[in-house]
XYZ file of C-alpha atoms in Angstrom:
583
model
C 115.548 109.724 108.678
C 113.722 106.326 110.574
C 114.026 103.287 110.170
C 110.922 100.194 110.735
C 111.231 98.900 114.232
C 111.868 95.399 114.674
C 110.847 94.751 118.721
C 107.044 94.950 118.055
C 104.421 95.270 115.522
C 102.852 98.477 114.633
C 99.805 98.822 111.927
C 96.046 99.049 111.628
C 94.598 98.834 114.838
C 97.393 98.824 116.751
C 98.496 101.554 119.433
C 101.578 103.486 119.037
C 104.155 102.861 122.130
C 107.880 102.984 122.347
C 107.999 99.413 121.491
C 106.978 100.248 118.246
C 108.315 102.942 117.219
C 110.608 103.863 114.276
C 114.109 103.832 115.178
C 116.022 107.820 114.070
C 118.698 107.308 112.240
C 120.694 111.026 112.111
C 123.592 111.884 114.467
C 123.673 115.696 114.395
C 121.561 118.205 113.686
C 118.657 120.139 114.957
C 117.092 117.573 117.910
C 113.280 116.641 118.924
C 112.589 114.690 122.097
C 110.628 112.370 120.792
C 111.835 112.302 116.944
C 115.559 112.617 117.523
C 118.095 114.389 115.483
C 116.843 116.523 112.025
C 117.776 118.274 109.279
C 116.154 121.334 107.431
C 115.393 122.678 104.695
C 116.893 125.921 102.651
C 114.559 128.672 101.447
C 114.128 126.178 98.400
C 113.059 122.699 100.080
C 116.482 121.238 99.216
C 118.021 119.135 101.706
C 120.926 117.409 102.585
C 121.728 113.995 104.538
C 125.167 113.186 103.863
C 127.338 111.271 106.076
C 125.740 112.265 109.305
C 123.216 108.913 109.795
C 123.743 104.760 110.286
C 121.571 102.389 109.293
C 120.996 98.812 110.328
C 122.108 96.728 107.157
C 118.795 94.873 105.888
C 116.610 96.950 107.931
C 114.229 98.905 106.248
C 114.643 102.627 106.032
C 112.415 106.404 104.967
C 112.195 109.698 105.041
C 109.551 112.088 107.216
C 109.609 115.570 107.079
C 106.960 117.787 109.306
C 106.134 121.284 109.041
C 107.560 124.800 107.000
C 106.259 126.680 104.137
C 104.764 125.192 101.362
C 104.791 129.133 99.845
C 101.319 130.214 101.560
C 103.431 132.554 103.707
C 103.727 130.850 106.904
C 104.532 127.596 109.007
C 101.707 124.887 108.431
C 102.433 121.711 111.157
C 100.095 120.118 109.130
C 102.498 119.287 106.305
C 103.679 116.181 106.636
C 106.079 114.405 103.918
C 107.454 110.975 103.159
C 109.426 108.773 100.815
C 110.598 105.070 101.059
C 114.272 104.791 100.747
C 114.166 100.960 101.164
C 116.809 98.641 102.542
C 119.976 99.684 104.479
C 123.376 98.136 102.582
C 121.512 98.013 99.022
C 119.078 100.844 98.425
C 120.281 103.660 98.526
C 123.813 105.522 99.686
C 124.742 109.195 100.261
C 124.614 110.208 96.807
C 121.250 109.084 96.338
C 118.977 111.779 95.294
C 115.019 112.218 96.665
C 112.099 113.930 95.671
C 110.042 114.067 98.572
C 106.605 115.187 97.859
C 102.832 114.091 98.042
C 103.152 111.832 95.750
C 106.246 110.270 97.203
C 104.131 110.441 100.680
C 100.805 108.251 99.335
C 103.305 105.790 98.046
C 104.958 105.078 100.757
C 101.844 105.713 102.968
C 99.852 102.418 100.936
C 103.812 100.282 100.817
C 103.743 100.254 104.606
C 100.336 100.372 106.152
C 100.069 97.111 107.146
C 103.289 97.416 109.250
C 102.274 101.656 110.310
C 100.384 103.083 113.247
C 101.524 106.824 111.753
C 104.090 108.071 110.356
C 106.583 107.691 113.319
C 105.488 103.920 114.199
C 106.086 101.630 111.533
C 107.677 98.267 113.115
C 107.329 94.265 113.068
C 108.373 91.651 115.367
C 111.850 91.307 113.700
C 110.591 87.395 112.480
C 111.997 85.999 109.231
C 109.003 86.271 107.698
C 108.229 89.946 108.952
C 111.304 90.778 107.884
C 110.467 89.376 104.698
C 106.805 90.488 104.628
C 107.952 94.428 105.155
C 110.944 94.340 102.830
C 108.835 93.420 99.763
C 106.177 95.803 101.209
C 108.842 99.096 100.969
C 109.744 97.348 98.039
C 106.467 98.640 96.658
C 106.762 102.350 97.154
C 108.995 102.560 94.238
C 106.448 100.753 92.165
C 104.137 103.728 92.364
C 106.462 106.497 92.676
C 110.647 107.137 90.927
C 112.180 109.333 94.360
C 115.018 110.152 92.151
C 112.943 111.804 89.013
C 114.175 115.257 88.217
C 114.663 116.185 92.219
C 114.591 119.625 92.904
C 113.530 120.882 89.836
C 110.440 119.527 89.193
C 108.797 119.227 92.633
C 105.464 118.202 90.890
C 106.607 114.987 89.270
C 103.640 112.989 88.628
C 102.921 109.018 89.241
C 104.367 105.723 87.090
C 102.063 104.698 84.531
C 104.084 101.175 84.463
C 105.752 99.510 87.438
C 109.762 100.165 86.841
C 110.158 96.135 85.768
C 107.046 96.305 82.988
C 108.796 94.396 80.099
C 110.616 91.951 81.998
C 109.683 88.148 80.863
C 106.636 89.350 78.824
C 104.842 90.899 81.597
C 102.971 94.499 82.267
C 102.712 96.246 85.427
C 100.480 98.639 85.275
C 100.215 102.011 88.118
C 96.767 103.605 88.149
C 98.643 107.055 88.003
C 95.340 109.001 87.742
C 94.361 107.518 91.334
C 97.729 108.176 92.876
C 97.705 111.797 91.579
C 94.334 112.256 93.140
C 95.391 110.693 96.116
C 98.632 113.170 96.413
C 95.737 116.797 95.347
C 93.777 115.606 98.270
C 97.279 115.875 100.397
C 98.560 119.039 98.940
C 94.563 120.258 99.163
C 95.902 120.685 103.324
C 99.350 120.767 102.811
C 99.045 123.886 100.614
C 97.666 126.438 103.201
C 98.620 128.228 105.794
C 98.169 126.254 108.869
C 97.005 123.234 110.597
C 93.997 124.638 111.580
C 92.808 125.510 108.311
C 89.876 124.058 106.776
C 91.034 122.208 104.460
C 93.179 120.449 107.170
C 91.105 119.707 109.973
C 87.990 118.381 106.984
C 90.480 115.951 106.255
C 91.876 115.027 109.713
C 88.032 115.009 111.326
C 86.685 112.939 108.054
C 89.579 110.186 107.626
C 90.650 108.774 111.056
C 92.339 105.264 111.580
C 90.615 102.179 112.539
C 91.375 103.259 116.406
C 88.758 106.570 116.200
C 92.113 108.196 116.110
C 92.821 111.491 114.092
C 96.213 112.953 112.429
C 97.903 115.612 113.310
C 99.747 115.502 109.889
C 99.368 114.231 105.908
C 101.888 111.702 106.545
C 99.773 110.013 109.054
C 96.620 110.553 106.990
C 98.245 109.165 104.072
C 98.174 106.191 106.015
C 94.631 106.271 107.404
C 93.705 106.440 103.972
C 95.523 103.314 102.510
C 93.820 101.394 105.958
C 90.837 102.538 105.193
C 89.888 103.202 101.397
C 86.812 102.783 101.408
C 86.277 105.428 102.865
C 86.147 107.766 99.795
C 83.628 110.481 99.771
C 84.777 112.360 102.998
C 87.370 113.554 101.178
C 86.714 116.520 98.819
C 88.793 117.930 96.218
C 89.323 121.770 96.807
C 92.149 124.352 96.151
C 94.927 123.940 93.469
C 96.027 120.637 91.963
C 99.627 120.219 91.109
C 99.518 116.494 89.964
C 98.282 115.922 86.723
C 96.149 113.722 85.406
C 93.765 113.377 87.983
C 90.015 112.752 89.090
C 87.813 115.879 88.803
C 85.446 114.303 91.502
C 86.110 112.110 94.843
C 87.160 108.574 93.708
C 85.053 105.487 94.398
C 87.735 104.362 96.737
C 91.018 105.368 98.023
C 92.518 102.092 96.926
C 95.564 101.826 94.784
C 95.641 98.494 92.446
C 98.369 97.760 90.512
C 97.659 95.741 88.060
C 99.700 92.544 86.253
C 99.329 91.140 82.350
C 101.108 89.244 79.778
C 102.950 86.233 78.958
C 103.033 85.027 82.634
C 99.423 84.800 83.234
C 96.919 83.408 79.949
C 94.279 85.758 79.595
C 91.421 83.951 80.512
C 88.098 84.817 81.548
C 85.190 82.454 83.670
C 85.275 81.090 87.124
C 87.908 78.935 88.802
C 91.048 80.629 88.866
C 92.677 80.175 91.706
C 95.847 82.074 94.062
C 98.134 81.444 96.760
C 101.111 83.355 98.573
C 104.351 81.831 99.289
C 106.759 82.143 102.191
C 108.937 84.688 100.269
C 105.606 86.885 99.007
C 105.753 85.440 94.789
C 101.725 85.048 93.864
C 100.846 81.360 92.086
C 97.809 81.849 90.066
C 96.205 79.781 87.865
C 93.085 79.789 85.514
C 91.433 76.470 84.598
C 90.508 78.053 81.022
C 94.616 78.545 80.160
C 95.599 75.494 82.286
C 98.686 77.338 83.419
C 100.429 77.810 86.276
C 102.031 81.240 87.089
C 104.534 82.510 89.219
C 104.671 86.179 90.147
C 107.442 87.668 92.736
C 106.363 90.013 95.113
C 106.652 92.817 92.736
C 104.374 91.420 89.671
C 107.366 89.878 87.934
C 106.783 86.535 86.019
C 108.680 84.085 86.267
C 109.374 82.880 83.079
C 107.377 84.062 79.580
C 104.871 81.039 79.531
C 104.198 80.054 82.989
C 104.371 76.455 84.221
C 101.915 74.433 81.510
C 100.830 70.630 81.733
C 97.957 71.048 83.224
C 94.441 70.628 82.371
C 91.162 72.929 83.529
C 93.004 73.416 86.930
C 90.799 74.693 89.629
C 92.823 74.722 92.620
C 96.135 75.538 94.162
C 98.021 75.274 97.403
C 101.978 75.849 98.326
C 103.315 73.472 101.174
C 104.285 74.579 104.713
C 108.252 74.570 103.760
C 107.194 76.603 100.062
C 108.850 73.537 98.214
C 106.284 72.565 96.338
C 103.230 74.227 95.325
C 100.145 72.073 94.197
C 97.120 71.984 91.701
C 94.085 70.246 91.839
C 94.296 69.281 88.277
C 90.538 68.847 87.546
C 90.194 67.806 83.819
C 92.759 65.213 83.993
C 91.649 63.840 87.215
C 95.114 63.914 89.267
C 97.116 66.053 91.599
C 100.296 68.409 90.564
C 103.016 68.950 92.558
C 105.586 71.384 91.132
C 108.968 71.570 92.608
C 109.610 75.499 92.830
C 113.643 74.695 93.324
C 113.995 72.460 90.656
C 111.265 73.783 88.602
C 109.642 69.643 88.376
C 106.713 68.121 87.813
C 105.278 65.254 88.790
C 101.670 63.958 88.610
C 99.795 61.591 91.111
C 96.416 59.561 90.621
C 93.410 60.239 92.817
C 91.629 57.180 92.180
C 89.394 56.392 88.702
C 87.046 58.724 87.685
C 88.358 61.204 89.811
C 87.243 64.924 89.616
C 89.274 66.994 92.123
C 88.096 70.851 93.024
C 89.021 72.085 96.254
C 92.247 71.149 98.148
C 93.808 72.083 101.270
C 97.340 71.346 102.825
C 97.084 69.785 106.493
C 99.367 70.507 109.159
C 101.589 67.102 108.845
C 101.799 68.132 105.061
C 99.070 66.340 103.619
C 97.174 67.341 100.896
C 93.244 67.153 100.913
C 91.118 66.673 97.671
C 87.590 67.329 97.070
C 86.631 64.895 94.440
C 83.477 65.370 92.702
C 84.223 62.150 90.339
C 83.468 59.523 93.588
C 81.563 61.974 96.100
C 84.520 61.830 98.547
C 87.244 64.142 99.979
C 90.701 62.037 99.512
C 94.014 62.636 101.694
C 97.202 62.404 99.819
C 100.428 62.322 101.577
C 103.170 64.723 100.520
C 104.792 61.614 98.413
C 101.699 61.291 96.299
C 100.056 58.248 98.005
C 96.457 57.926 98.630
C 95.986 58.039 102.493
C 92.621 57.706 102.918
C 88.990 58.182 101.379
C 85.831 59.235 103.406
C 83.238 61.413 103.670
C 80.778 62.448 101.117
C 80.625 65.389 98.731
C 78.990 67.421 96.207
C 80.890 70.156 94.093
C 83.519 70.629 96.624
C 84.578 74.025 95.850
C 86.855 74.834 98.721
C 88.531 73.167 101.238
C 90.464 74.709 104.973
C 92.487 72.850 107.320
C 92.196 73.397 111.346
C 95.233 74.827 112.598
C 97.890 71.767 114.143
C 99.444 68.490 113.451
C 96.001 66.448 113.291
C 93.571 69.346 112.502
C 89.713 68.637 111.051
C 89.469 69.733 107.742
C 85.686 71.845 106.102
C 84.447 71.452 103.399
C 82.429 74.025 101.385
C 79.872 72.279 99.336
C 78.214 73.837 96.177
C 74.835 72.036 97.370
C 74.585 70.836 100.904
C 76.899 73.724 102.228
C 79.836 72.249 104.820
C 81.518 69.042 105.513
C 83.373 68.922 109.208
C 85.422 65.660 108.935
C 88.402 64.452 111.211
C 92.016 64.098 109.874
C 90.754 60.303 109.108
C 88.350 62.192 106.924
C 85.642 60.862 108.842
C 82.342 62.821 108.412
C 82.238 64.302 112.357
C 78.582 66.837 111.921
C 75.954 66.668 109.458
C 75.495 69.298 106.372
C 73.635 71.831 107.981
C 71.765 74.354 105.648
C 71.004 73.273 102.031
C 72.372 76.560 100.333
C 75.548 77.471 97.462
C 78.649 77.637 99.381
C 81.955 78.607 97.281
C 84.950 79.041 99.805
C 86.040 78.468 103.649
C 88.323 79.848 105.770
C 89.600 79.174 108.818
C 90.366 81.728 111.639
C 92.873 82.398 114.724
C 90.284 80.451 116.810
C 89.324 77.187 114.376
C 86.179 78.726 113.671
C 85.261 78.175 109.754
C 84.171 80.812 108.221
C 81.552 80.528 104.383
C 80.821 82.620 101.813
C 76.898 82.067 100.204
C 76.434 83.500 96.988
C 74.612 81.928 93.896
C 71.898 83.248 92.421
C 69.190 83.065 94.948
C 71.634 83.499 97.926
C 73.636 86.991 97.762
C 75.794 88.505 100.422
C 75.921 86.166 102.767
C 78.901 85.079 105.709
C 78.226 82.520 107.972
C 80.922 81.421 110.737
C 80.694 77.870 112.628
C 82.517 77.437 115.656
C 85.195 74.693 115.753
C 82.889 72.008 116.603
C 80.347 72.757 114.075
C 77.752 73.422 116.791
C 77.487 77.272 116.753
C 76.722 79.490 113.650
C 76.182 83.131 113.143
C 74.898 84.878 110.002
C 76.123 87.883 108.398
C 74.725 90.026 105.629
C 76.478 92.521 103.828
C 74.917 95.330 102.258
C 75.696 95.204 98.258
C 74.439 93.151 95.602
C 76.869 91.167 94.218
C 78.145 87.613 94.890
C 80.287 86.497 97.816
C 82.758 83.945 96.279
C 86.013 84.480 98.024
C 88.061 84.636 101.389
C 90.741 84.999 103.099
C 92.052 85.675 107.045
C 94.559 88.403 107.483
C 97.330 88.753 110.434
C 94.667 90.478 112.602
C 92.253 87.551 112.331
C 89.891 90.089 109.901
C 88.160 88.076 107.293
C 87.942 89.172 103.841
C 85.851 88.846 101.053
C 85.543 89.384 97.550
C 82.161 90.062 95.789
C 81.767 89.722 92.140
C 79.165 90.797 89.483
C 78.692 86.904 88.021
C 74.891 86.777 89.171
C 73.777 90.639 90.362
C 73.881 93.256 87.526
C 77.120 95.340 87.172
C 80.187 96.819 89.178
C 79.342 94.592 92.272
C 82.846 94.553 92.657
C 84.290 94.932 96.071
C 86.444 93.927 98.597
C 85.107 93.529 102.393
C 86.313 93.564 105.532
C 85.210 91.742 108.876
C 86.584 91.331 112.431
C 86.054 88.097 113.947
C 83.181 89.002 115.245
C 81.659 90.206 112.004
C 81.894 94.213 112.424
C 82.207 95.589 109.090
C 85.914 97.564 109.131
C 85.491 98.917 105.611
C 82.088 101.360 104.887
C 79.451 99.956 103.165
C 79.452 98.456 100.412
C 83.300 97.888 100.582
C 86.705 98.781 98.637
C 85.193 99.289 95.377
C 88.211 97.737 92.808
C 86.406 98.805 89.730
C 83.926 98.139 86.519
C 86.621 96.426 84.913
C 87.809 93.326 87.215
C 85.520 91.268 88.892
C 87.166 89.441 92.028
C 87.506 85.573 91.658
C 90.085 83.831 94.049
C 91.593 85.498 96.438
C 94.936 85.901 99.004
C 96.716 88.157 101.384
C 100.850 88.111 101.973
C 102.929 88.801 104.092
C 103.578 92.508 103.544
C 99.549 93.904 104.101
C 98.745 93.801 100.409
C 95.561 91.560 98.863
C 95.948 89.754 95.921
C 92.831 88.524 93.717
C 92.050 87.076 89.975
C 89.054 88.093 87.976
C 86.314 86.341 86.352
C 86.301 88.922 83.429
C 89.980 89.329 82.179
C 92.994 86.955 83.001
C 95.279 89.957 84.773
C 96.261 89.747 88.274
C 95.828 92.762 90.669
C 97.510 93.587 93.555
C 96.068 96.291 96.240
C 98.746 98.149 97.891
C 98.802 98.036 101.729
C 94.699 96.907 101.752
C 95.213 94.334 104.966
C 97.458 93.442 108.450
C 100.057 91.245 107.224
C 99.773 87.787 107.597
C 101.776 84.177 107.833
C 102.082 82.637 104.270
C 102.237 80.499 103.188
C 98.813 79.284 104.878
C 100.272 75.592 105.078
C 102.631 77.213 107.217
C 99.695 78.761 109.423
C 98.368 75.838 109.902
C 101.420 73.516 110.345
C 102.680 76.241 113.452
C 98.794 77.086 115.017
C 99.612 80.336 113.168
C 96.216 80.896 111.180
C 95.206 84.752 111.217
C 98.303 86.050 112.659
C 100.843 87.974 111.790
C 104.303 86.864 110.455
């Protein structure tokens, strides 16, 4: 029985130390050096874990169980269990009931990856907002997987179909229970023989290692290579028996799980220009300029309300402030800016000038809101009370706009025709436009460099990164065939994008990751998501997951433990110099 560290961050890419690992939470028992006290099994699997453990109240607590006979005969080391518990005080108690099995083990292998090394080092810096980020991420587990369903006597339970809150203010969760099933048969494929060293076992150990070159030694901790690293699909092969039902006959295009969200919180909507962004506490705001609502998701795919947050008109834009008081829309159709009060639940409505045409908008680090305005050909700066600040620059289709990190930070641009704007907090236009090409969305990094998607249809698959100063550029080209329209920095300064099928054929839809110095970190051609949603706008929270819209349907999807956790929201990144870190 552990419980997440709070002294130092474990995850992708990250070593395992004793900093950062998982604290053991049992008294008595059998006792490992480096795992602490256990318990066992009886000739039946059951186990108990009474009184004989103490948890740290709000901390976040699982089970791991290594080893025995799965019924081949003898011992396999190999076999490697977990299940999420969740928080100390509130969760769970001693007569709280657990099935433990694969499936229990891939869902709480994808709820903490983005805060796991393996199965023994899952920690964050003990922050607020880590503590907040890896709460709602455990939180998760249970959306894929009920611990307490028929325990003992049916081992073999299978995945939710629906998240556990489906129903609740018109909205639909939606599990991809065939995926997580296939997920737990690849599992059991090792876990079912007789040893470690059989071949089943050290296939999927030698195929799936972690983003450090580093193999498991268990399922647990390839669980959670897997979740890291789903795109990574066809090294693992389906052989043996299958005890989780329904599943995929053949290897799945990607290891990814994506829950998906629907109903009365989000207008089903399809076309271009939804946008998303993460708040400090982890809820999603979405909105599609075709409903002209705003919606509010919690961390778990719960809507807010049964209608979302109307008043608006062909929205295209939408940023939450550094203190996640407000959250704002760049209210194209009616020319002005939206704040909406989140505690009160207010609105109130601010003029950007005549004939104004806002797009993209950004949130500066003294809490200023930036406006691309198509209508005049100028970005405008709005203070946080809704007064015009300034007007400069010059502009055309200003899709997307990114704030360097501090107080006075320059603010870029992406253009839709004369690709990027550098101006100075007194929007002053500081370099020229550089390449004539279709530019969509900008993001800025750990280091102020900005980085641009190109996509349109003569410009596919295409990153290019300028250096703070806009005198450096380097050019990246990913292999695929679909449209680069989205991006986003996670808490390990990787850059993400989302590709979309709007200009190249069909399923060009994918998720891709970068480091900062453009090495791909998922295979080619990325995390497929598949032939149904095509990624639009795009975020990362605090808790490792990825959150995107599609151009094709008006549901949200969420993919479980994709990305290292990251400071949300990103006013707040930019406000502290915390841009591409984690919480």
């Amino acid at each position: 029985m552990l419980e997440a560290g709070t002294t130092a961050y474990a995850g992708p890419g990250i070593a395992a130390s004793t900093s950062n690992a998982s604290k053991s939470l049992l008294t008595n028992g059998g006792h490992d050096a480096t795992l602490g006290y256990y318990t066992t099994t009886d000739v039946s699997g059951k186990f108990s874990i009474s009184s004989n453990y103490t948890c740290d109240t709000g901390r976040q607590v699982y089970l791991y169980s290594v080893g025995g006979n799965t019924g081949s005969g003898s011992v396999n080391s190999a076999a490697g269990l977990m299940a999420v518990l969740g928080t100390c005080g509130t969760d769970f108690s001693s007569a709280t009931t657990v099935n433990m099995n694969e499936v229990s083990t891939i869902a709480a292998a994808y709820a903490m990856a983005g805060f796991a090394t393996d199965a023994t080092h899952v920690s964050t810096s003990g922050s607020a907002l880590a503590s907040t980020g890896i709460r709602n991420a455990f939180a998760n587990a249970n959306q894929i997987f009920d611990i307490s369903t028929n325990p003992f006597n049916k081992p073999n339970t299978a995945a939710r179909t629906v998240t556990p809150n489906s129903g609740v203010r018109g909205g639909t969760g939606t599990v991809p229970q065939q995926q997580v099933n296939t997920l737990a048969n690849i599992l059991a494929t090792c876990i079912n023989t007789s040893s470690s060293g059989s071949t089943q076992c050290t296939t999927l150990f030698s195929k799936g290692k972690s983003r450090l070159s580093t193999s498991a030694t268990d399922t647990a901790t390839e669980a959670i290579y897997m979740a890291q690293n789903p795109a990574n699909a066809t090294v693992y092969n389906l052989v043996g028996a299958q005890p989780y039902t329904p599943y995929y006959n053949t290897a799945p295009s990607s290891l990814a799980i994506i829950l998906t969200f629907s109903g009365a919180g989000h207008v089903a909507t399809t076309g271009q220009a939804n946008a998303i962004a993460i708040d400090g506490s982890g809820n999603a705001w979405a909105i599609s300029a075709n409903g002209s609502v705003l919606s509010e998701f919690s961390p778990l795919g719960i809507p807010a309300n049964t209608t979302g947050y109307s008043s608006l008109n062909g929205p295209t834009a939408v940023a939450v402030d550094a203190s996640s008081a407000k959250v704002w829309v760049s209210n194209t159709n009616d020319g002005n800016a939206v704040a909406f009060t989140i505690a009160g639940g207010t609105t109130q409505t601010y003029s950007l000038g005549s004939n104004a045409l806002p797009m993209g908008m950004a949130i500066d680090g003294s809490g200023n809101i930036w406006f691309g305005d198509d209508g005049s050909a100028h970005v405008v700066k709005l203070s946080s009370a809704g007064t015009i600040l300034a007007t400069g620059g010059y502009v055309y289709i200003p899709l997307s706009l990114a704030v360097e990190p501090g107080a006075t930070g320059n603010v870029w641009e992406a253009d839709g025709h004369i690709f990027a704007n550098l101006l100075s907090n007194s929007v002053t236009v500081l370099t020229p436009a550089g390449t004539p090409v279709f530019t969509s969305s900008v993001a800025i990094d750990a280091n102020g460099n900005a980085w641009f998607t190109i996509g349109g249809a003569s410009d596919p698959n295409q990153l290019v990164v300028l250096n703070a100063a806009g005198t450096s550029r380097s050019d990246f080209f990913p292999a695929g065939g679909g449209s680069l329209n989205s991006l986003a920095i996670d808490g390990a300064n990787n850059v993400w994008a989302a590709e979309n099928s709007l200009y190249f054929g069909t399923n060009q839809n994918y998720l891709l990751g970068f480091t900062s110095a453009g090495t791909a970190i998922t295979a080619s051609p990325g995390v497929f998501v598949g032939s149904g949603p095509s990624p639009d706008a795009f975020a990362l929270d605090g808790s490792g997951n990825a959150w995107f819209t599609s151009i094709t349907d008006g549901n949200l999807y969420e993919v479980i433990g994709l990305t290292t956790p990251v400071v949300t929201p990103i006013a707040y990144g930019v406000a502290n110099s915390k841009l591409g870190q984690r919480p």
